[in-house]
CSV table of C-alpha atoms in Angstrom, one decimal:
chain,number,residue,atom,x,y,z
A,1,MET,CA,0.0,0.0,0.0
A,2,ASN,CA,1.5,3.4,-1.0
A,3,ASP,CA,1.5,6.5,1.2
A,4,THR,CA,-1.5,8.1,-0.4
A,5,LEU,CA,-3.6,4.9,0.1
A,6,SER,CA,-2.6,4.5,3.7
A,7,LYS,CA,-3.3,8.2,4.3
A,8,LEU,CA,-6.8,7.8,2.7
A,9,GLU,CA,-7.4,4.7,4.9
A,10,ALA,CA,-6.4,6.7,8.0
A,11,VAL,CA,-8.7,9.6,7.0
A,12,LEU,CA,-11.7,7.3,6.4
A,13,PHE,CA,-11.1,5.5,9.7
A,14,ALA,CA,-10.9,8.9,11.5
A,15,PHE,CA,-14.2,10.0,9.9
A,16,GLY,CA,-15.9,6.8,11.0
A,17,GLU,CA,-19.0,8.0,9.0
A,18,PRO,CA,-19.7,8.5,5.3
A,19,ALA,CA,-17.6,11.2,3.8
A,20,ASN,CA,-18.0,12.6,0.3
A,21,VAL,CA,-15.2,13.0,-2.3
A,22,LYS,CA,-15.1,16.8,-1.8
A,23,LYS,CA,-14.5,16.5,1.9
A,24,ILE,CA,-11.8,13.9,1.5
A,25,ALA,CA,-10.2,15.9,-1.3
A,26,GLY,CA,-10.1,19.0,1.0
A,27,ILE,CA,-8.5,17.2,3.8
A,28,MET,CA,-5.9,15.3,1.7
A,29,ASP,CA,-5.2,18.2,-0.5
A,30,LEU,CA,-6.0,16.2,-3.6
A,31,LYS,CA,-8.1,16.8,-6.7
A,32,ASP,CA,-11.6,15.1,-6.7
A,33,ASP,CA,-10.7,12.7,-9.5
A,34,GLU,CA,-7.5,11.7,-7.7
A,35,VAL,CA,-9.5,10.9,-4.6
A,36,ILE,CA,-11.9,8.8,-6.7
A,37,LYS,CA,-9.0,7.0,-8.3
A,38,ASN,CA,-7.5,6.3,-4.9
A,39,LEU,CA,-10.8,5.2,-3.4
A,40,GLU,CA,-11.1,2.6,-6.2
A,41,GLU,CA,-7.5,1.5,-5.5
A,42,LEU,CA,-8.2,1.1,-1.8
A,43,ARG,CA,-11.3,-0.9,-2.6
A,44,ASN,CA,-9.3,-3.2,-4.8
A,45,TYR,CA,-6.6,-3.5,-2.1
A,46,TYR,CA,-9.2,-4.6,0.4
A,47,ASN,CA,-10.8,-7.1,-1.9
A,48,GLN,CA,-7.4,-8.6,-2.9
A,49,SER,CA,-5.6,-8.6,0.4
A,50,ASN,CA,-8.0,-10.6,2.6
A,51,SER,CA,-8.5,-7.5,4.7
A,52,GLY,CA,-11.2,-7.4,7.4
A,53,LEU,CA,-12.4,-4.1,6.0
A,54,SER,CA,-14.3,-3.0,2.9
A,55,LEU,CA,-15.0,0.3,1.3
A,56,PHE,CA,-18.7,1.1,1.1
A,57,GLU,CA,-20.1,3.7,-1.2
A,58,HIS,CA,-23.6,5.2,-1.3
A,59,GLU,CA,-24.7,8.3,-3.2
A,60,GLY,CA,-21.2,9.6,-3.6
A,61,SER,CA,-20.2,9.1,0.1
A,62,TYR,CA,-17.6,6.6,1.2
A,63,GLU,CA,-17.0,4.9,4.5
A,64,LEU,CA,-15.0,2.0,6.0
A,65,VAL,CA,-17.1,-1.0,6.9
A,66,THR,CA,-16.3,-4.5,8.1
A,67,SER,CA,-16.1,-7.0,5.3
A,68,ALA,CA,-19.0,-9.3,4.5
A,69,LYS,CA,-17.1,-12.5,5.4
A,70,HIS,CA,-16.8,-11.4,9.0
A,71,SER,CA,-20.5,-10.6,9.3
A,72,GLU,CA,-21.3,-13.4,11.7
A,73,THR,CA,-18.4,-12.4,14.1
A,74,ILE,CA,-19.2,-8.7,14.1
A,75,GLU,CA,-22.9,-9.3,14.6
A,76,LYS,CA,-21.9,-10.5,18.1
A,77,ILE,CA,-20.7,-6.9,18.8
A,78,LEU,CA,-23.0,-4.9,16.7
A,79,LYS,CA,-26.6,-5.7,16.0
A,80,THR,CA,-27.9,-5.0,12.6
A,81,GLU,CA,-31.0,-2.7,12.7
A,82,ILE,CA,-32.6,-4.6,9.8
A,83,ASP,CA,-33.4,-8.0,11.1
A,84,GLU,CA,-36.9,-8.9,10.3
A,85,ASP,CA,-37.9,-11.2,7.5
A,86,LEU,CA,-39.2,-9.6,4.3
A,87,THR,CA,-42.6,-10.5,3.0
A,88,PRO,CA,-42.9,-11.4,-0.6
A,89,ALA,CA,-44.3,-8.0,-1.5
A,90,ALA,CA,-41.6,-6.2,0.5
A,91,THR,CA,-38.9,-8.3,-1.2
A,92,GLU,CA,-40.3,-7.5,-4.7
A,93,ILE,CA,-40.7,-3.8,-4.0
A,94,LEU,CA,-37.2,-3.5,-2.5
A,95,ALA,CA,-35.7,-5.3,-5.5
A,96,ILE,CA,-37.5,-3.0,-7.9
A,97,ILE,CA,-36.4,0.1,-6.0
A,98,SER,CA,-32.8,-1.2,-5.6
A,99,TYR,CA,-32.2,-2.2,-9.1
A,100,LEU,CA,-34.2,0.5,-10.9
A,101,GLY,CA,-34.2,3.4,-8.4
A,102,PRO,CA,-34.5,6.2,-8.0
A,103,ILE,CA,-38.0,5.3,-9.2
A,104,SER,CA,-41.5,6.7,-8.8
A,105,ARG,CA,-44.2,4.9,-6.9
A,106,SER,CA,-46.3,4.8,-10.1
A,107,SER,CA,-43.5,2.9,-11.9
A,108,VAL,CA,-43.3,0.4,-9.0
A,109,GLU,CA,-47.0,-0.1,-9.4
A,110,TYR,CA,-46.8,-0.3,-13.2
A,111,ILE,CA,-44.4,-3.3,-12.8
A,112,ARG,CA,-46.3,-5.0,-10.1
A,113,GLY,CA,-49.8,-4.2,-11.3
A,114,VAL,CA,-50.9,-3.5,-7.8
A,115,ASN,CA,-51.2,-0.6,-5.4
A,116,SER,CA,-48.1,-0.5,-3.4
A,117,SER,CA,-48.5,2.6,-1.2
A,118,PHE,CA,-48.9,0.7,2.0
A,119,SER,CA,-45.8,-1.5,1.5
A,120,ILE,CA,-43.7,1.5,0.4
A,121,ARG,CA,-44.7,3.4,3.5
A,122,THR,CA,-43.8,0.5,5.7
A,123,LEU,CA,-40.4,0.1,4.0
A,124,MET,CA,-39.7,3.7,4.5
A,125,LEU,CA,-40.6,3.6,8.2
A,126,ARG,CA,-38.2,0.6,8.5
A,127,GLY,CA,-35.4,2.6,7.0
A,128,LEU,CA,-35.0,0.3,4.0
A,129,ILE,CA,-35.8,2.9,1.4
A,130,GLU,CA,-35.8,6.6,1.3
A,131,ARG,CA,-37.6,9.2,-0.9
A,132,ILE,CA,-36.1,12.2,-2.6
A,133,PRO,CA,-37.9,15.0,-4.5
A,134,HIS,CA,-38.5,14.3,-8.2
A,135,PRO,CA,-35.9,16.4,-10.1
A,136,GLU,CA,-38.4,17.3,-12.8
A,137,LYS,CA,-41.9,17.1,-11.3
A,138,ALA,CA,-43.0,19.4,-8.4
A,139,ASN,CA,-44.5,17.6,-5.4
A,140,ALA,CA,-43.5,14.2,-6.7
A,141,TYR,CA,-41.0,11.8,-5.2
A,142,LEU,CA,-38.6,9.1,-6.2
A,143,TYR,CA,-37.6,6.2,-4.1
A,144,ARG,CA,-34.2,4.7,-3.7
A,145,PRO,CA,-32.5,2.1,-1.3
A,146,THR,CA,-30.9,3.4,1.9
A,147,ALA,CA,-27.2,2.8,2.7
A,148,ASP,CA,-28.5,0.5,5.5
A,149,ILE,CA,-30.2,-2.0,3.3
A,150,LEU,CA,-27.2,-2.1,0.9
A,151,LYS,CA,-25.0,-2.9,3.9
A,152,ARG,CA,-27.4,-5.5,5.1
A,153,LEU,CA,-27.2,-7.1,1.7
A,154,GLY,CA,-23.4,-7.0,1.9
A,155,VAL,CA,-22.9,-5.0,-1.3
A,156,GLU,CA,-20.1,-2.4,-1.3
A,157,LYS,CA,-21.9,-0.3,-3.8
A,158,ILE,CA,-25.2,-0.6,-5.6
A,159,GLU,CA,-23.6,-1.7,-8.9
A,160,ASN,CA,-22.4,-4.8,-7.0
A,161,LEU,CA,-26.0,-6.1,-6.8
A,162,PRO,CA,-26.0,-9.4,-8.7
A,163,GLU,CA,-26.5,-8.9,-12.4
A,164,PHE,CA,-27.2,-5.2,-11.8
A,165,ALA,CA,-26.4,-3.9,-15.3
A,166,ARG,CA,-28.7,-6.5,-16.9
A,167,TYR,CA,-31.7,-5.7,-14.8
A,168,ARG,CA,-31.0,-2.0,-15.0
A,169,GLU,CA,-31.7,-2.2,-18.7
A,170,LEU,CA,-35.3,-2.8,-17.9
A,171,LYS,CA,-35.6,0.8,-16.6
A,172,LYS,CA,-35.6,2.1,-20.2
A,173,MET,CA,-38.3,-0.3,-21.2
A,174,ILE,CA,-40.5,0.7,-18.3
A,175,GLU,CA,-40.0,4.4,-18.9
A,176,ARG,CA,-40.9,4.0,-22.5
A,177,ASN,CA,-44.0,2.0,-21.8
A,178,GLU,CA,-45.2,4.2,-19.0
A,179,GLU,CA,-45.2,7.2,-21.3
A,180,THR,CA,-47.3,5.5,-23.9
A,181,GLY,CA,-49.3,3.3,-21.6
A,182,ASP,CA,-52.0,4.3,-19.1
B,1,MET,CA,-52.5,-6.4,11.5
B,2,PRO,CA,-55.8,-6.1,9.7
B,3,ILE,CA,-56.5,-8.9,7.2
B,4,TYR,CA,-56.2,-6.7,4.1
B,5,GLU,CA,-52.7,-5.7,5.1
B,6,ILE,CA,-51.6,-9.3,5.3
B,7,ASN,CA,-53.2,-9.7,1.9
B,8,LEU,CA,-51.3,-6.8,0.4
B,9,GLU,CA,-48.0,-7.9,1.9
B,10,ASN,CA,-48.3,-11.5,0.8
B,11,PHE,CA,-49.6,-11.0,-2.7
B,12,SER,CA,-47.3,-10.1,-5.5
B,13,GLY,CA,-50.3,-8.7,-7.5
B,14,PRO,CA,-52.2,-9.6,-10.6
B,15,ILE,CA,-49.3,-9.4,-13.0
B,16,SER,CA,-47.4,-12.0,-11.0
B,17,LYS,CA,-50.4,-14.3,-10.7
B,18,LEU,CA,-51.2,-14.1,-14.4
B,19,LEU,CA,-47.6,-14.8,-15.3
B,20,SER,CA,-47.5,-17.8,-13.1
B,21,LEU,CA,-50.6,-19.2,-14.8
B,22,ILE,CA,-49.0,-18.7,-18.2
B,23,GLU,CA,-45.7,-20.2,-17.2
B,24,ASP,CA,-47.3,-23.2,-15.4
B,25,LYS,CA,-48.8,-24.2,-18.8
B,26,LYS,CA,-45.6,-23.3,-20.6
B,27,TYR,CA,-47.5,-20.8,-22.6
B,28,GLU,CA,-46.0,-17.6,-24.1
B,29,ILE,CA,-46.9,-14.0,-23.5
B,30,ARG,CA,-49.2,-13.5,-26.5
B,31,SER,CA,-52.9,-12.9,-26.7
B,32,VAL,CA,-53.8,-16.4,-28.0
B,33,ASP,CA,-52.3,-17.9,-24.8
B,34,LEU,CA,-53.6,-15.1,-22.5
B,35,ALA,CA,-57.1,-16.0,-23.7
B,36,LYS,CA,-56.6,-19.6,-22.6
B,37,VAL,CA,-55.8,-18.7,-19.0
B,38,THR,CA,-58.6,-16.1,-18.7
B,39,GLY,CA,-60.9,-18.7,-17.0
B,40,ASP,CA,-58.3,-19.7,-14.4
B,41,PHE,CA,-57.5,-16.0,-13.7
B,42,VAL,CA,-61.2,-15.1,-13.2
B,43,ASP,CA,-61.6,-18.2,-10.9
B,44,PHE,CA,-58.7,-16.9,-8.9
B,45,VAL,CA,-60.2,-13.4,-8.6
B,46,ASN,CA,-63.4,-15.0,-7.4
B,47,SER,CA,-61.5,-16.8,-4.7
B,48,LEU,CA,-60.3,-13.4,-3.5
B,49,SER,CA,-63.7,-12.3,-2.3
B,50,ASN,CA,-62.4,-11.5,1.2
B,51,ALA,CA,-59.5,-9.4,0.0
B,52,HIS,CA,-59.2,-5.7,0.5
B,53,PRO,CA,-61.2,-3.8,-2.1
B,54,ARG,CA,-58.1,-2.0,-3.3
B,55,LEU,CA,-56.3,-5.2,-4.0
B,56,LEU,CA,-59.4,-6.7,-5.6
B,57,ALA,CA,-59.7,-3.7,-7.9
B,58,ASP,CA,-56.2,-4.2,-9.3
B,59,PHE,CA,-57.0,-7.9,-10.0
B,60,ILE,CA,-60.4,-7.0,-11.6
B,61,SER,CA,-58.7,-4.5,-13.9
B,62,VAL,CA,-56.4,-7.2,-15.3
B,63,ALA,CA,-59.3,-9.7,-15.4
B,64,ALA,CA,-61.3,-7.1,-17.5
B,65,ARG,CA,-58.4,-6.9,-20.0
B,66,LEU,CA,-58.2,-10.7,-20.2
B,67,MET,CA,-61.9,-10.9,-20.9
B,68,LEU,CA,-61.4,-8.4,-23.7
B,69,ILE,CA,-58.8,-10.7,-25.2
B,70,LYS,CA,-61.0,-13.7,-24.7
B,71,SER,CA,-63.9,-12.1,-26.4
B,72,ARG,CA,-61.8,-11.1,-29.4
B,73,ASP,CA,-60.7,-14.7,-29.5
B,74,LEU,CA,-64.3,-16.1,-29.5
B,75,VAL,CA,-65.8,-13.5,-31.8
B,76,PRO,CA,-63.2,-12.8,-34.4
B,77,ASP,CA,-65.3,-10.1,-36.1
B,78,ILE,CA,-65.5,-8.0,-33.0
B,79,GLU,CA,-63.9,-4.6,-33.5
B,80,LEU,CA,-61.8,-3.2,-30.7
B,81,THR,CA,-61.2,0.5,-30.2
B,82,PRO,CA,-57.6,1.7,-30.4
B,83,GLU,CA,-57.7,2.2,-26.6
B,84,GLU,CA,-58.7,-1.4,-26.1
B,85,GLU,CA,-56.0,-2.7,-28.5
B,86,GLU,CA,-53.6,-0.6,-26.5
B,87,GLN,CA,-54.7,-2.0,-23.2
B,88,ILE,CA,-54.0,-5.5,-24.5
B,89,THR,CA,-50.5,-4.6,-25.8
B,90,ASP,CA,-49.9,-2.8,-22.5
B,91,LEU,CA,-50.8,-5.9,-20.5
B,92,GLU,CA,-48.5,-8.0,-22.7
B,93,GLU,CA,-45.6,-5.5,-22.2
B,94,ARG,CA,-46.1,-5.5,-18.5
B,95,LEU,CA,-46.1,-9.3,-18.3
B,96,LYS,CA,-42.8,-9.3,-20.3
B,97,ILE,CA,-41.2,-6.7,-18.0
B,98,TYR,CA,-42.4,-8.5,-14.9
B,99,GLN,CA,-41.1,-11.8,-16.3
B,100,GLN,CA,-37.7,-10.3,-17.0
B,101,PHE,CA,-37.4,-8.6,-13.6
B,102,LYS,CA,-38.6,-11.6,-11.6
B,103,GLY,CA,-35.0,-13.0,-11.5
B,104,ALA,CA,-33.8,-9.8,-9.7
B,105,THR,CA,-36.4,-10.3,-6.9
B,106,ILE,CA,-35.2,-13.9,-6.4
B,107,LEU,CA,-31.5,-12.8,-6.3
B,108,PHE,CA,-32.3,-10.0,-4.0
B,109,GLY,CA,-34.2,-12.3,-1.6
B,110,GLU,CA,-31.3,-14.8,-1.6
B,111,LEU,CA,-28.8,-12.1,-0.9
B,112,TYR,CA,-30.9,-10.8,2.0
B,113,GLY,CA,-31.1,-14.4,3.4
B,114,LYS,CA,-27.3,-14.7,3.4
B,115,ARG,CA,-26.8,-12.2,6.2
B,116,GLN,CA,-23.5,-10.9,5.0
B,117,THR,CA,-23.9,-7.5,6.6
B,118,LEU,CA,-21.2,-4.9,6.2
B,119,PHE,CA,-21.0,-3.0,9.5
B,120,SER,CA,-20.1,0.6,10.1
B,121,ARG,CA,-18.4,1.8,13.2
B,122,PRO,CA,-21.1,2.1,15.9
B,123,GLU,CA,-22.9,5.4,15.7
B,124,ARG,CA,-23.8,5.3,19.4
B,125,LYS,CA,-20.1,5.7,20.5
B,126,ARG,CA,-19.5,8.4,17.9
B,127,LYS,CA,-22.4,10.4,19.3
B,128,LYS,CA,-21.1,10.2,22.8
B,129,ALA,CA,-17.9,11.8,21.7
B,130,ASP,CA,-19.8,14.6,20.0
B,131,ASP,CA,-22.0,15.2,23.0
B,132,LYS,CA,-19.1,15.6,25.4
B,133,VAL,CA,-19.8,18.7,27.6
B,134,VAL,CA,-17.1,21.2,27.8
B,135,PHE,CA,-17.0,24.4,29.9
B,136,LEU,CA,-15.7,27.1,27.6
B,137,PRO,CA,-16.6,30.5,28.9
B,138,PRO,CA,-16.0,33.6,26.8
B,139,GLN,CA,-13.0,35.7,27.8
B,140,ASN,CA,-13.7,38.6,30.2
B,141,LEU,CA,-16.8,36.9,31.6
B,142,THR,CA,-17.5,38.1,35.1
B,143,ALA,CA,-20.3,37.5,37.6
B,144,GLU,CA,-21.4,41.2,37.1
B,145,ILE,CA,-21.9,40.7,33.4
B,146,LEU,CA,-23.9,37.6,34.0
B,147,LEU,CA,-26.1,39.4,36.5
B,148,LEU,CA,-26.6,42.4,34.2
B,149,ASN,CA,-27.7,40.1,31.4
B,150,LEU,CA,-30.0,38.2,33.7
B,151,LYS,CA,-31.7,41.4,34.7
B,152,LYS,CA,-32.1,42.4,31.0
B,153,SER,CA,-33.7,39.1,30.3
B,154,ILE,CA,-36.1,39.5,33.2
B,155,ASN,CA,-37.1,42.9,31.9
B,156,ILE,CA,-37.9,41.5,28.5
B,157,ILE,CA,-40.1,38.8,30.0
B,158,GLU,CA,-41.9,41.4,32.2
B,159,GLU,CA,-42.6,43.6,29.2
B,160,LEU,CA,-43.9,40.7,27.2
B,161,GLU,CA,-46.1,39.8,30.1
B,162,LYS,CA,-47.5,43.3,30.2
B,163,ARG,CA,-48.2,43.2,26.5
B,164,TYR,CA,-50.2,40.0,26.7
B,165,GLU,CA,-51.9,40.8,30.0
B,166,LYS,CA,-55.1,41.8,28.3
B,167,TYR,CA,-55.3,38.4,26.7
B,168,ASP,CA,-55.2,36.7,30.0
B,169,ALA,CA,-58.8,37.8,30.4
B,170,LEU,CA,-59.7,36.0,27.2
B,171,ASN,CA,-61.9,33.1,28.3
B,172,LEU,CA,-63.2,30.7,25.8
B,173,GLU,CA,-66.5,30.2,27.7
B,174,GLU,CA,-67.2,33.9,27.5
B,175,TYR,CA,-66.4,34.0,23.8
B,176,ILE,CA,-68.8,31.1,23.1
B,177,ALA,CA,-71.5,32.9,25.1
B,178,ASN,CA,-70.7,36.1,23.3
B,179,LEU,CA,-70.8,34.4,19.9
B,180,TRP,CA,-74.0,32.5,20.7
B,181,ASP,CA,-75.7,35.9,21.6
B,182,ARG,CA,-74.7,37.2,18.2
B,183,VAL,CA,-75.7,34.2,16.0
B,184,SER,CA,-78.6,32.8,17.9
B,185,GLY,CA,-81.8,32.9,15.8
B,186,ARG,CA,-80.3,34.4,12.7
B,187,ILE,CA,-77.7,34.0,9.9
B,188,THR,CA,-74.3,35.5,10.5
B,189,LYS,CA,-71.2,35.8,8.5
B,190,PHE,CA,-67.9,34.9,10.2
B,191,SER,CA,-66.3,37.9,8.6
B,192,ASP,CA,-68.8,40.2,10.6
B,193,VAL,CA,-67.9,38.4,13.8
B,194,ALA,CA,-64.2,38.8,13.1
B,195,SER,CA,-64.2,42.3,11.8
B,196,GLY,CA,-62.1,44.7,13.9
B,197,LYS,CA,-60.6,41.9,16.0
B,198,ASP,CA,-57.0,41.1,16.2
B,199,LYS,CA,-55.6,37.7,15.0
B,200,ARG,CA,-55.7,36.1,18.4
B,201,GLU,CA,-59.3,37.0,19.0
B,202,VAL,CA,-60.3,35.8,15.6
B,203,ILE,CA,-58.7,32.4,16.4
B,204,ILE,CA,-60.6,32.2,19.7
B,205,PHE,CA,-63.9,33.1,17.9
B,206,PHE,CA,-63.2,30.4,15.4
B,207,ILE,CA,-62.7,27.9,18.2
B,208,ALA,CA,-65.9,29.1,19.6
B,209,VAL,CA,-67.6,28.4,16.3
B,210,LEU,CA,-66.2,24.9,16.3
B,211,ASN,CA,-67.5,24.4,19.8
B,212,LEU,CA,-71.0,25.5,19.0
B,213,LEU,CA,-70.9,23.3,15.9
B,214,ARG,CA,-69.9,20.3,18.1
B,215,GLU,CA,-72.7,21.0,20.4
B,216,ASN,CA,-75.0,21.0,17.4
B,217,LYS,CA,-76.2,24.5,18.2
B,218,ILE,CA,-75.2,25.9,14.7
B,219,SER,CA,-74.6,24.8,11.2
B,220,ILE,CA,-71.9,26.3,9.0
B,221,GLN,CA,-71.3,26.6,5.3
B,222,GLN,CA,-68.2,27.5,3.4
B,223,ASP,CA,-68.4,27.4,-0.4
B,224,SER,CA,-64.7,27.2,-1.2
B,225,HIS,CA,-61.3,27.4,0.5
B,226,PHE,CA,-60.7,30.6,2.4
B,227,SER,CA,-64.2,32.0,1.5
B,228,ASP,CA,-66.4,33.4,4.2
B,229,ILE,CA,-68.2,31.1,6.6
B,230,THR,CA,-72.0,31.4,7.0
B,231,ILE,CA,-73.2,30.5,10.5
B,232,ARG,CA,-76.9,29.5,11.0
B,233,SER,CA,-78.2,28.8,14.4
B,234,ASN,CA,-80.1,25.5,14.6
């Protein structure tokens, strides 16, 4: 590990909470793209060196987390907040929002063919999904997975969901159909 | 949990059900095959009689489209409107999307079941460090300055108290009695009651109106948002 990487590791450890690229760049006196490059290198280093740590990314913020393979051990110290089983409807909605999010409620309902407001509200209360204002429509919202559910799944970043790119392709199809459909 | 919530949580919805009917028979997503499963789907909808109306409505809407396909199948001469044709295409598209996405839901469920959680450093401990109480008085702070500021604050409170003294006399019972005197036996506009009153009194009069309404002594009517309220005594 070179000096920059080890400094980056120390900075992330000291933060102990998600830090965005700008923040890290300011502290380390690096350019944003240099930080991103080093973050990727650190992630590779962790993945290749049998480290007990992983680098987790969500919405442009990074933090050190314990690696998935030690989950069982660390669970003895730290309880995961997301412990309940998921109902079939909850699993389906969470999958749709995780793979295709940020996504509107109407799109979720378009795919499922069933009103999903109750389940979406419950998932939000449980901290598994969060809503953000729609960038183009006033008073409308989009839903996306929270950092907590991604950590619970053991994925370091959303793109690491199994076969992410393949299922992501469906988003275009849905958007096209929703415009022409009802 | 009420029954309908269990229903909503355990059902994947009509698209999922229809797809499983088609796949069970190794059919394809095309109208000829959709027509063949219409009967089974309608039977299933009938079995849902105890389901929540909202859930039922979504199933019936799909059943209606299936019946449309079926009727076209049975009566080839039947002419469908462009909207009806579109509804059929839309149903087929949705089935295809659902079919393609289904794998993601399975993968997601499996991943969740693996319990390979990534843990962050515990937030609780971090918060404790942040909340640490430190005594850091400004420079030049003396007991005299503290006393002076305390007196200032007391003065402000006293002034505020004086300013609101007249409101201490406001008594809801009196306002209700007062209002009742004014509206009893006639039709009154709320704007007349409120005219010349300050905001606080208007609010109390409004509460008085709500009280009389609750006691069934008056009826009120408001034609649109923010328009005047007409009060009639009963």
